[in-house]
Amino acid sequence: MEIGQVIRYIRKNKNITQQALADAIGMTRPYIARIESGKNSISSDKLTEILEYCNVTYNEFFYIKNDYKKSSKMNEFNKVLKLYYANEIEEISKIKLEVKKKYEESGDMFLRHLYIQCHCIENDFDLSRINKEYLDEIADYLLSVDEWCYHELVMLNNFIFLFPPSTAFLMTKNLLNRAEKYKELNTDSKVLSFLFFNLLEFSFRYDGYTYSKLILDATKNYFTETTEFFEQTLMLFYEGMLNIVEESVAEGLEKCNRAFTVLQALGHDKIYKKYKDELEELMKKVVTNHPAN
């Protein structure tokens, strides 16, 4: 639907007359009619006023505009991910060629990033096979953007394990700024959950314990609701991991085991094994760095 059609659709479904809407935002009824018919454009300020009066968010507005579907860009991205999990690599290679052509025609940076994502998947995320220039390009882009949006969060989440530790940790500041500024924006919640815990895993893997503490504190600040049960469980696990690093081994193991009990009770066997392996790797480092007398 066009913008005017969406405004008309929302207004009628909210049982609001053109005159009532016009009065609320300081416009004439004929002008509202011309906007709805597509004969007049509308400024972003006036669109904001209309949505606020109708109690509709921008996210809802654009979701309706796209016929109750996510944006076509996000659909492309989700399609590639589904093919990856289904091990349909040949299909991803075909999409890669299509995306390259579209990017060359439009110059849309999203398509360039999607092309690089396809390249990484084709090469099974093997650093020895991935074009290093592509990863440098993604890193340069992320480091050049001061105000991260949803796209940048997704980009970091997808490429984090391919970056050198120093590069990934350098990006932590932008992530934390985004989490703090947009804490009330619910659309970030899922990707931030993945990103925070991927970063925590990354920081322990590369002994970046200063960053582990920063990220864990930010995670605790972001996921404060007791209903966010899964996040609360993983935060308990990483709190235990930090205790172990700080040489409170018994206390740390107790917290990790409490988290494991929850994961097992919920039937998350794969996740339980993943974090059990992560704990064992940390314990090997602790023994190596602090051997028994």
Tab-separated table of C-alpha atoms in Angstrom:
chain	number	residue	atom	x	y	z
A	1	MET	CA	0.000	0.000	0.000
A	2	GLU	CA	1.011	3.617	-0.523
A	3	ILE	CA	1.424	5.961	2.472
A	4	GLY	CA	-1.906	7.702	1.874
A	5	GLN	CA	-3.719	4.374	1.582
A	6	VAL	CA	-2.211	3.211	4.872
A	7	ILE	CA	-3.291	6.438	6.619
A	8	ARG	CA	-6.827	5.956	5.296
A	9	TYR	CA	-6.829	2.280	6.324
A	10	ILE	CA	-5.681	3.084	9.872
A	11	ARG	CA	-8.048	6.048	10.243
A	12	LYS	CA	-11.108	4.052	9.143
A	13	ASN	CA	-10.203	1.078	11.316
A	14	LYS	CA	-9.859	3.438	14.295
A	15	ASN	CA	-13.299	4.945	13.493
A	16	ILE	CA	-11.753	8.407	13.065
A	17	THR	CA	-13.306	10.815	10.557
A	18	GLN	CA	-11.228	12.886	8.154
A	19	GLN	CA	-12.473	16.029	9.907
A	20	ALA	CA	-11.478	14.770	13.359
A	21	LEU	CA	-8.008	13.861	12.096
A	22	ALA	CA	-7.640	17.202	10.331
A	23	ASP	CA	-8.626	19.105	13.471
A	24	ALA	CA	-6.223	17.089	15.629
A	25	ILE	CA	-3.151	17.872	13.521
A	26	GLY	CA	-4.030	21.364	12.298
A	27	MET	CA	-4.899	20.593	8.667
A	28	THR	CA	-8.024	20.888	6.529
A	29	ARG	CA	-10.284	17.937	5.748
A	30	PRO	CA	-9.797	18.319	1.942
A	31	TYR	CA	-6.028	18.200	2.444
A	32	ILE	CA	-6.334	14.949	4.419
A	33	ALA	CA	-8.494	13.576	1.594
A	34	ARG	CA	-5.835	14.503	-0.992
A	35	ILE	CA	-3.105	12.803	1.103
A	36	GLU	CA	-5.183	9.627	1.365
A	37	SER	CA	-5.830	9.600	-2.386
A	38	GLY	CA	-2.149	10.135	-3.154
A	39	LYS	CA	-2.621	13.572	-4.705
A	40	ASN	CA	-0.587	15.309	-1.976
A	41	SER	CA	2.562	14.238	-0.157
A	42	ILE	CA	2.964	14.455	3.616
A	43	SER	CA	5.884	15.647	5.742
A	44	SER	CA	7.492	13.334	8.275
A	45	ASP	CA	6.383	15.699	11.078
A	46	LYS	CA	2.732	15.499	10.044
A	47	LEU	CA	2.944	11.729	9.569
A	48	THR	CA	4.306	11.472	13.116
A	49	GLU	CA	1.397	13.581	14.428
A	50	ILE	CA	-1.119	11.368	12.622
A	51	LEU	CA	0.398	8.167	13.995
A	52	GLU	CA	0.537	9.572	17.530
A	53	TYR	CA	-3.114	10.667	17.316
A	54	CYS	CA	-4.112	7.211	16.020
A	55	ASN	CA	-1.917	5.458	18.644
A	56	VAL	CA	0.090	3.620	16.010
A	57	THR	CA	3.880	3.193	16.076
A	58	TYR	CA	6.157	3.700	13.075
A	59	ASN	CA	7.013	-0.017	13.134
A	60	GLU	CA	3.332	-0.923	12.931
A	61	PHE	CA	2.761	1.657	10.187
A	62	PHE	CA	5.481	0.252	7.926
A	63	TYR	CA	4.442	-3.315	8.723
A	64	ILE	CA	0.908	-2.499	7.513
A	65	LYS	CA	2.357	-0.647	4.497
A	66	ASN	CA	4.196	-3.820	3.526
A	67	ASP	CA	0.952	-5.830	3.706
A	68	TYR	CA	1.642	-7.180	7.210
A	69	LYS	CA	5.044	-8.551	6.243
A	70	LYS	CA	8.545	-7.646	7.266
A	71	SER	CA	10.427	-5.425	4.847
A	72	SER	CA	11.513	-7.062	1.605
A	73	LYS	CA	15.138	-6.564	2.665
A	74	MET	CA	14.635	-8.433	5.916
A	75	ASN	CA	12.765	-11.148	4.032
A	76	GLU	CA	15.827	-11.619	1.811
A	77	PHE	CA	18.059	-11.805	4.836
A	78	ASN	CA	15.810	-14.304	6.638
A	79	LYS	CA	15.601	-16.422	3.488
A	80	VAL	CA	19.404	-16.745	3.373
A	81	LEU	CA	19.512	-17.741	7.051
A	82	LYS	CA	16.821	-20.398	6.585
A	83	LEU	CA	18.718	-21.829	3.612
A	84	TYR	CA	21.904	-21.868	5.667
A	85	TYR	CA	20.289	-23.829	8.507
A	86	ALA	CA	18.803	-26.201	5.913
A	87	ASN	CA	22.296	-26.620	4.389
A	88	GLU	CA	21.044	-25.402	0.983
A	89	ILE	CA	24.391	-23.835	0.052
A	90	GLU	CA	23.830	-24.032	-3.721
A	91	GLU	CA	20.683	-21.912	-3.367
A	92	ILE	CA	22.640	-19.356	-1.330
A	93	SER	CA	25.237	-19.207	-4.129
A	94	LYS	CA	22.458	-18.386	-6.602
A	95	ILE	CA	21.108	-15.668	-4.304
A	96	LYS	CA	24.633	-14.281	-3.952
A	97	LEU	CA	24.844	-13.700	-7.727
A	98	GLU	CA	21.392	-12.084	-7.789
A	99	VAL	CA	22.277	-9.837	-4.856
A	100	LYS	CA	25.533	-8.788	-6.523
A	101	LYS	CA	23.631	-7.718	-9.647
A	102	LYS	CA	21.057	-5.769	-7.608
A	103	TYR	CA	23.811	-4.057	-5.633
A	104	GLU	CA	25.627	-3.002	-8.816
A	105	GLU	CA	22.353	-1.511	-10.098
A	106	SER	CA	21.279	0.250	-6.890
A	107	GLY	CA	24.365	0.750	-4.715
A	108	ASP	CA	22.276	-0.273	-1.688
A	109	MET	CA	24.751	-1.045	1.117
A	110	PHE	CA	22.379	-3.621	2.621
A	111	LEU	CA	22.772	-5.714	-0.533
A	112	ARG	CA	26.545	-5.442	-0.369
A	113	HIS	CA	26.501	-6.716	3.216
A	114	LEU	CA	24.124	-9.528	2.262
A	115	TYR	CA	26.478	-10.499	-0.584
A	116	ILE	CA	29.401	-10.746	1.850
A	117	GLN	CA	27.230	-12.767	4.243
A	118	CYS	CA	26.484	-15.225	1.415
A	119	HIS	CA	30.212	-15.426	0.623
A	120	CYS	CA	30.981	-16.320	4.248
A	121	ILE	CA	28.267	-18.994	4.299
A	122	GLU	CA	29.519	-20.465	1.004
A	123	ASN	CA	32.910	-20.876	2.661
A	124	ASP	CA	31.459	-22.342	5.854
A	125	PHE	CA	32.689	-19.364	7.910
A	126	ASP	CA	36.228	-20.683	7.476
A	127	LEU	CA	38.616	-17.733	7.903
A	128	SER	CA	41.227	-19.403	5.709
A	129	ARG	CA	38.772	-19.393	2.770
A	130	ILE	CA	36.940	-16.103	3.318
A	131	ASN	CA	38.128	-13.023	1.446
A	132	LYS	CA	39.834	-10.947	4.154
A	133	GLU	CA	39.041	-7.731	2.279
A	134	TYR	CA	35.344	-8.456	2.747
A	135	LEU	CA	35.723	-8.754	6.529
A	136	ASP	CA	37.810	-5.554	6.607
A	137	GLU	CA	35.036	-3.838	4.664
A	138	ILE	CA	32.396	-4.914	7.188
A	139	ALA	CA	34.612	-3.912	10.124
A	140	ASP	CA	35.396	-0.508	8.583
A	141	TYR	CA	31.693	0.096	8.004
A	142	LEU	CA	30.701	-0.773	11.574
A	143	LEU	CA	33.509	1.302	13.085
A	144	SER	CA	32.594	4.297	10.901
A	145	VAL	CA	28.963	4.437	12.073
A	146	ASP	CA	28.533	6.375	15.319
A	147	GLU	CA	24.786	5.882	15.734
A	148	TRP	CA	24.027	2.186	15.321
A	149	CYS	CA	20.591	1.038	14.218
A	150	TYR	CA	19.049	-2.421	13.949
A	151	HIS	CA	21.013	-3.195	10.779
A	152	GLU	CA	24.361	-2.612	12.498
A	153	LEU	CA	23.354	-4.817	15.439
A	154	VAL	CA	22.508	-7.656	13.061
A	155	MET	CA	25.769	-7.127	11.167
A	156	LEU	CA	27.888	-7.405	14.310
A	157	ASN	CA	25.966	-10.467	15.448
A	158	ASN	CA	26.523	-12.213	12.104
A	159	PHE	CA	30.220	-11.449	11.766
A	160	ILE	CA	31.467	-11.255	15.358
A	161	PHE	CA	33.239	-14.632	15.411
A	162	LEU	CA	35.077	-13.722	12.203
A	163	PHE	CA	36.614	-10.514	13.558
A	164	PRO	CA	39.918	-10.303	15.422
A	165	PRO	CA	39.256	-9.843	19.186
A	166	SER	CA	40.640	-6.274	19.198
A	167	THR	CA	38.214	-5.265	16.421
A	168	ALA	CA	35.193	-6.896	18.049
A	169	PHE	CA	35.962	-5.369	21.448
A	170	LEU	CA	36.404	-1.942	19.827
A	171	MET	CA	32.825	-2.169	18.610
A	172	THR	CA	31.512	-2.851	22.115
A	173	LYS	CA	31.115	0.863	22.833
A	174	ASN	CA	28.639	1.360	19.978
A	175	LEU	CA	26.697	-1.710	21.057
A	176	LEU	CA	26.426	-0.510	24.648
A	177	ASN	CA	25.393	2.996	23.524
A	178	ARG	CA	22.665	1.495	21.350
A	179	ALA	CA	21.408	-0.737	24.160
A	180	GLU	CA	21.254	2.211	26.568
A	181	LYS	CA	19.561	4.674	24.194
A	182	TYR	CA	17.006	2.254	22.781
A	183	LYS	CA	16.270	0.233	25.884
A	184	GLU	CA	12.523	0.735	25.514
A	185	LEU	CA	12.476	-0.298	21.841
A	186	ASN	CA	11.140	-3.838	21.959
A	187	THR	CA	12.180	-4.672	18.387
A	188	ASP	CA	15.818	-4.776	19.524
A	189	SER	CA	15.250	-7.333	22.255
A	190	LYS	CA	15.774	-10.563	20.288
A	191	VAL	CA	18.884	-9.507	18.372
A	192	LEU	CA	20.401	-7.929	21.483
A	193	SER	CA	19.878	-11.173	23.383
A	194	PHE	CA	21.850	-13.075	20.730
A	195	LEU	CA	24.460	-10.337	20.512
A	196	PHE	CA	25.113	-9.893	24.231
A	197	PHE	CA	25.584	-13.611	24.809
A	198	ASN	CA	27.648	-14.089	21.649
A	199	LEU	CA	29.900	-11.265	22.833
A	200	LEU	CA	30.180	-12.817	26.270
A	201	GLU	CA	31.157	-16.143	24.714
A	202	PHE	CA	33.653	-14.309	22.479
A	203	SER	CA	35.186	-12.383	25.394
A	204	PHE	CA	35.808	-15.542	27.446
A	205	ARG	CA	37.188	-17.376	24.419
A	206	TYR	CA	39.822	-14.673	23.914
A	207	ASP	CA	40.435	-13.801	27.578
A	208	GLY	CA	38.859	-10.367	27.261
A	209	TYR	CA	37.560	-10.457	30.817
A	210	THR	CA	37.393	-6.659	31.187
A	211	TYR	CA	34.931	-6.663	28.303
A	212	SER	CA	33.135	-9.676	29.813
A	213	LYS	CA	32.306	-7.586	32.874
A	214	LEU	CA	31.212	-4.557	30.818
A	215	ILE	CA	28.965	-6.663	28.610
A	216	LEU	CA	27.499	-8.636	31.518
A	217	ASP	CA	26.679	-5.414	33.389
A	218	ALA	CA	24.984	-4.027	30.264
A	219	THR	CA	23.072	-7.292	29.800
A	220	LYS	CA	21.820	-7.160	33.395
A	221	ASN	CA	20.760	-3.551	32.867
A	222	TYR	CA	18.898	-4.407	29.665
A	223	PHE	CA	17.176	-7.653	30.683
A	224	THR	CA	15.674	-6.707	34.032
A	225	GLU	CA	12.300	-8.466	33.837
A	226	THR	CA	11.933	-11.748	35.713
A	227	THR	CA	9.835	-12.976	32.773
A	228	GLU	CA	12.993	-12.913	30.634
A	229	PHE	CA	13.773	-16.308	32.094
A	230	PHE	CA	16.216	-17.582	29.467
A	231	GLU	CA	18.310	-14.399	29.604
A	232	GLN	CA	18.295	-14.480	33.405
A	233	THR	CA	19.591	-18.066	33.328
A	234	LEU	CA	22.451	-17.258	30.945
A	235	MET	CA	23.351	-14.162	32.975
A	236	LEU	CA	23.659	-16.397	36.045
A	237	PHE	CA	25.982	-18.686	34.069
A	238	TYR	CA	28.260	-15.858	32.943
A	239	GLU	CA	28.239	-14.317	36.396
A	240	GLY	CA	29.587	-17.663	37.611
A	241	MET	CA	32.219	-17.649	34.838
A	242	LEU	CA	33.410	-14.208	35.956
A	243	ASN	CA	33.571	-15.402	39.575
A	244	ILE	CA	35.856	-18.220	38.445
A	245	VAL	CA	38.124	-15.756	36.612
A	246	GLU	CA	38.244	-13.634	39.788
A	247	GLU	CA	39.359	-16.759	41.701
A	248	SER	CA	36.053	-17.318	43.513
A	249	VAL	CA	35.954	-20.748	41.904
A	250	ALA	CA	33.553	-22.493	44.294
A	251	GLU	CA	31.039	-19.639	44.123
A	252	GLY	CA	31.370	-19.495	40.341
A	253	LEU	CA	30.850	-23.227	39.861
A	254	GLU	CA	27.783	-23.122	42.107
A	255	LYS	CA	26.188	-20.427	39.900
A	256	CYS	CA	27.099	-22.226	36.671
A	257	ASN	CA	25.600	-25.467	37.977
A	258	ARG	CA	22.392	-23.684	38.990
A	259	ALA	CA	22.119	-22.406	35.432
A	260	PHE	CA	22.779	-25.910	34.061
A	261	THR	CA	20.013	-27.327	36.267
A	262	VAL	CA	17.530	-24.879	34.734
A	263	LEU	CA	18.653	-25.585	31.159
A	264	GLN	CA	18.355	-29.336	31.694
A	265	ALA	CA	14.951	-28.993	33.363
A	266	LEU	CA	13.725	-27.031	30.332
A	267	GLY	CA	15.052	-29.694	27.957
A	268	HIS	CA	17.668	-27.404	26.348
A	269	ASP	CA	20.176	-30.246	25.955
A	270	LYS	CA	22.178	-28.693	23.091
A	271	ILE	CA	22.443	-25.355	24.871
A	272	TYR	CA	23.394	-27.119	28.100
A	273	LYS	CA	26.222	-28.987	26.314
A	274	LYS	CA	27.452	-25.812	24.608
A	275	TYR	CA	27.790	-23.923	27.898
A	276	LYS	CA	29.133	-26.982	29.722
A	277	ASP	CA	31.940	-27.120	27.135
A	278	GLU	CA	32.530	-23.392	27.572
A	279	LEU	CA	32.890	-23.839	31.340
A	280	GLU	CA	35.328	-26.731	30.860
A	281	GLU	CA	37.483	-24.608	28.556
A	282	LEU	CA	37.611	-21.846	31.161
A	283	MET	CA	38.504	-24.298	33.914
A	284	LYS	CA	41.456	-25.557	31.821
A	285	LYS	CA	42.728	-21.983	31.577
A	286	VAL	CA	42.287	-21.440	35.302
A	287	VAL	CA	44.249	-24.606	36.111
A	288	THR	CA	46.982	-23.600	33.658
A	289	ASN	CA	47.266	-20.069	35.014
A	290	HIS	CA	46.885	-21.004	38.702
A	291	PRO	CA	48.284	-24.531	39.143
A	292	ALA	CA	47.801	-26.190	42.488
A	293	ASN	CA	50.752	-25.825	44.868
